[in-house]
Amino acid sequence: MTATSSVPVELDASRGESWLHGSPVLMLSRAEMARLQGAVAGGPGEAAWQAAARQAAREWCREEARATGADGVTVLTRYLDSLAHRGWGRFELLYCRPEDCGAGVRVYNSPFAAIPGARPPACRTFLAWLEGAMGWACPDPDYAPVAEERCCAAGGAEACEFVIRPSVASDDD
Ligand SMILES: [Zn+2]
C-alpha cells in the first residue's frame, strides 16, 4: 500500500534555489546522501559531521518551540514528521520521556540502510539527529543523550530501531 501526496517545491530559477515550506532546500538523491555519510563514517571527519547534525536537530526543535510554544514531546514528534516529509523514511516514536532523557524511535525505509552494501548499524546520522533533538528536550543539564541503533534494516530487520538514553555529561564530547 502506498500513500503519496504532493508538496510544492518552489524553484527560484534566477537564484538557482529550491524552496520547501518557506526554507531553501537542496534536493539530492537518497543514495547520494548515503554515500556522503559513508565517506565520513569511521574517518577523521565523522565527529564533526555528527556534531553538525546534532546542532541542526537542536536548532530545529528550539525554533519550533519558539514559534509554536509546543511542549517537548510534541516538538520531537513534529521533528520526526519533518524528517519524514523531507524523505528520510517513516518515523515512529515508540515512547518519549524528556525528563528521563529517554526515547525509542523506529524508522522504516532509512536511506542509509537501503543502499547496496550497507552494513548494520548503518544509520549514523540518525543517531546524531536523535541525540540533538533529545538534548534540546531533556531539561536536566547533567544528562547527555546517547542514541544507539539496536537493529538496522541493513541487517534484514523490518525497520531500524533506536534507543536514546542518558549518560552523565562529560567533557569528552
Ligand atoms: Zn538502520
CSV table of C-alpha atoms and ligand atoms in Angstrom, one decimal:
chain,number,residue,atom,x,y,z
A,1,MET,CA,0.0,0.0,0.0
A,2,THR,CA,1.4,3.4,-0.9
A,3,ALA,CA,0.2,6.8,0.1
A,4,THR,CA,1.6,9.7,-1.8
A,5,SER,CA,1.0,13.4,-1.5
A,6,SER,CA,2.2,16.4,-3.4
A,7,VAL,CA,4.3,19.0,-1.7
A,8,PRO,CA,5.1,22.1,-3.7
A,9,VAL,CA,8.8,22.8,-4.1
A,10,GLU,CA,9.3,26.2,-5.5
A,11,LEU,CA,12.2,26.9,-7.8
A,12,ASP,CA,13.7,30.3,-7.9
A,13,ALA,CA,15.5,30.0,-11.3
A,14,SER,CA,17.1,33.4,-11.0
A,15,ARG,CA,19.0,32.3,-7.9
A,16,GLY,CA,19.2,28.6,-8.5
A,17,GLU,CA,17.4,27.9,-5.2
A,18,SER,CA,14.6,25.5,-4.3
A,19,TRP,CA,12.2,26.3,-1.5
A,20,LEU,CA,10.1,24.0,0.6
A,21,HIS,CA,7.9,25.1,3.5
A,22,GLY,CA,9.5,28.5,3.4
A,23,SER,CA,13.1,27.3,3.7
A,24,PRO,CA,15.7,27.0,0.9
A,25,VAL,CA,16.5,23.3,0.4
A,26,LEU,CA,18.8,21.1,-1.6
A,27,MET,CA,17.5,18.1,-3.4
A,28,LEU,CA,19.8,15.2,-3.7
A,29,SER,CA,19.1,11.5,-4.1
A,30,ARG,CA,18.8,9.3,-1.1
A,31,ALA,CA,21.7,7.2,-2.5
A,32,GLU,CA,23.9,10.2,-2.8
A,33,MET,CA,23.2,11.2,0.8
A,34,ALA,CA,24.0,7.7,2.0
A,35,ARG,CA,27.3,7.8,0.0
A,36,LEU,CA,28.2,11.2,1.6
A,37,GLN,CA,27.6,9.8,5.1
A,38,GLY,CA,29.6,6.7,4.1
A,39,ALA,CA,32.5,8.9,3.0
A,40,VAL,CA,33.0,10.3,6.5
A,41,ALA,CA,32.0,7.2,8.5
A,42,GLY,CA,34.8,5.9,10.6
A,43,GLY,CA,37.1,8.6,9.4
A,44,PRO,CA,38.5,11.9,10.9
A,45,GLY,CA,35.5,13.9,9.7
A,46,GLU,CA,32.9,11.9,11.4
A,47,ALA,CA,32.9,13.6,14.8
A,48,ALA,CA,32.4,17.0,13.0
A,49,TRP,CA,29.6,15.5,10.8
A,50,GLN,CA,27.8,14.1,13.9
A,51,ALA,CA,28.3,17.4,15.8
A,52,ALA,CA,26.8,19.4,13.0
A,53,ALA,CA,23.8,17.0,12.7
A,54,ARG,CA,23.2,17.2,16.5
A,55,GLN,CA,23.3,21.0,16.3
A,56,ALA,CA,20.9,21.1,13.3
A,57,ALA,CA,18.4,18.9,15.2
A,58,ARG,CA,18.7,21.1,18.4
A,59,GLU,CA,18.1,24.3,16.4
A,60,TRP,CA,15.1,22.8,14.5
A,61,CYS,CA,13.5,21.9,17.9
A,62,ARG,CA,14.4,25.2,19.5
A,63,GLU,CA,12.9,27.2,16.6
A,64,GLU,CA,9.8,25.1,16.5
A,65,ALA,CA,9.2,25.5,20.2
A,66,ARG,CA,9.8,29.3,20.0
A,67,ALA,CA,7.4,29.6,17.1
A,68,THR,CA,4.6,27.4,18.5
A,69,GLY,CA,5.1,27.1,22.2
A,70,ALA,CA,4.7,23.4,21.9
A,71,ASP,CA,6.0,21.0,24.7
A,72,GLY,CA,9.0,18.7,24.3
A,73,VAL,CA,7.2,15.6,23.2
A,74,THR,CA,5.1,17.5,20.6
A,75,VAL,CA,8.2,19.2,19.2
A,76,LEU,CA,10.0,15.9,19.0
A,77,THR,CA,7.1,14.3,17.2
A,78,ARG,CA,7.0,17.2,14.7
A,79,TYR,CA,10.7,16.9,14.2
A,80,LEU,CA,10.3,13.3,13.2
A,81,ASP,CA,7.4,14.3,10.9
A,82,SER,CA,9.6,16.9,9.4
A,83,LEU,CA,12.3,14.4,8.6
A,84,ALA,CA,9.7,12.1,7.0
A,85,HIS,CA,8.4,15.0,4.9
A,86,ARG,CA,11.9,15.6,3.7
A,87,GLY,CA,12.3,12.0,2.6
A,88,TRP,CA,14.4,10.4,5.3
A,89,GLY,CA,12.0,7.5,5.9
A,90,ARG,CA,8.9,6.9,8.0
A,91,PHE,CA,9.4,7.6,11.7
A,92,GLU,CA,7.5,6.1,14.7
A,93,LEU,CA,8.0,7.5,18.2
A,94,LEU,CA,7.7,4.4,20.4
A,95,TYR,CA,8.0,6.3,23.6
A,96,CYS,CA,9.4,9.6,24.7
A,97,ARG,CA,10.3,10.8,28.2
A,98,PRO,CA,12.2,14.0,28.0
A,99,GLU,CA,12.5,14.3,31.8
A,100,ASP,CA,14.4,10.9,31.8
A,101,CYS,CA,16.3,11.8,28.6
A,102,GLY,CA,14.8,8.7,27.0
A,103,ALA,CA,13.0,7.7,23.8
A,104,GLY,CA,12.6,4.9,21.4
A,105,VAL,CA,12.2,5.5,17.7
A,106,ARG,CA,11.6,3.2,14.8
A,107,VAL,CA,12.5,4.2,11.2
A,108,TYR,CA,11.1,2.4,8.2
A,109,ASN,CA,12.8,2.8,4.8
A,110,SER,CA,16.0,4.5,6.0
A,111,PRO,CA,18.0,5.7,3.0
A,112,PHE,CA,21.2,4.7,4.8
A,113,ALA,CA,20.1,1.1,5.1
A,114,ALA,CA,18.6,0.9,1.5
A,115,ILE,CA,21.8,1.3,-0.5
A,116,PRO,CA,23.5,-1.8,-1.8
A,117,GLY,CA,26.3,-3.0,0.5
A,118,ALA,CA,25.0,-1.1,3.6
A,119,ARG,CA,26.1,-2.9,6.8
A,120,PRO,CA,24.3,-2.7,10.1
A,121,PRO,CA,24.1,-0.5,12.0
A,122,ALA,CA,24.2,1.8,9.0
A,123,CYS,CA,22.2,4.9,10.1
A,124,ARG,CA,24.8,7.0,12.0
A,125,THR,CA,23.3,10.4,11.0
A,126,PHE,CA,20.0,9.4,12.7
A,127,LEU,CA,21.9,8.8,15.9
A,128,ALA,CA,23.2,12.4,15.9
A,129,TRP,CA,19.8,13.9,15.0
A,130,LEU,CA,18.1,11.9,17.7
A,131,GLU,CA,20.7,12.9,20.3
A,132,GLY,CA,20.4,16.6,19.3
A,133,ALA,CA,16.6,16.6,19.5
A,134,MET,CA,16.6,14.8,22.8
A,135,GLY,CA,19.4,17.1,24.0
A,136,TRP,CA,17.1,20.0,23.4
A,137,ALA,CA,14.0,18.3,25.0
A,138,CYS,CA,15.7,17.0,28.1
A,139,PRO,CA,15.5,19.5,30.9
A,140,ASP,CA,18.4,18.0,33.0
A,141,PRO,CA,21.7,19.6,32.1
A,142,ASP,CA,23.6,16.7,33.7
A,143,TYR,CA,22.2,14.3,31.1
A,144,ALA,CA,23.8,13.9,27.7
A,145,PRO,CA,21.6,11.8,25.4
A,146,VAL,CA,23.3,8.8,23.7
A,147,ALA,CA,21.5,7.1,20.9
A,148,GLU,CA,22.1,3.5,19.8
A,149,GLU,CA,20.8,1.7,16.8
A,150,ARG,CA,19.6,-1.6,18.2
A,151,CYS,CA,18.7,-3.1,14.9
A,152,CYS,CA,19.0,-1.9,11.4
A,153,ALA,CA,17.2,-2.7,8.2
A,154,ALA,CA,20.6,-3.1,6.6
A,155,GLY,CA,20.8,-6.3,8.5
A,156,GLY,CA,17.5,-7.6,7.3
A,157,ALA,CA,15.2,-6.1,10.1
A,158,GLU,CA,11.9,-4.8,9.0
A,159,ALA,CA,12.8,-1.3,10.4
A,160,CYS,CA,15.7,0.4,12.1
A,161,GLU,CA,15.2,0.8,15.8
A,162,PHE,CA,16.8,3.4,18.0
A,163,VAL,CA,17.0,3.8,21.8
A,164,ILE,CA,18.1,7.1,23.3
A,165,ARG,CA,19.3,7.1,26.9
A,166,PRO,CA,21.0,9.5,29.2
A,167,SER,CA,24.7,9.4,30.0
A,168,VAL,CA,26.1,11.7,32.6
A,169,ALA,CA,27.6,14.7,30.7
A,170,SER,CA,31.3,14.9,30.5
A,171,ASP,CA,33.9,17.0,28.7
A,172,ASP,CA,34.7,14.3,26.2
A,173,ASP,CA,32.3,15.4,23.5
B,1,ZN,ZN,19.5,1.5,10.1
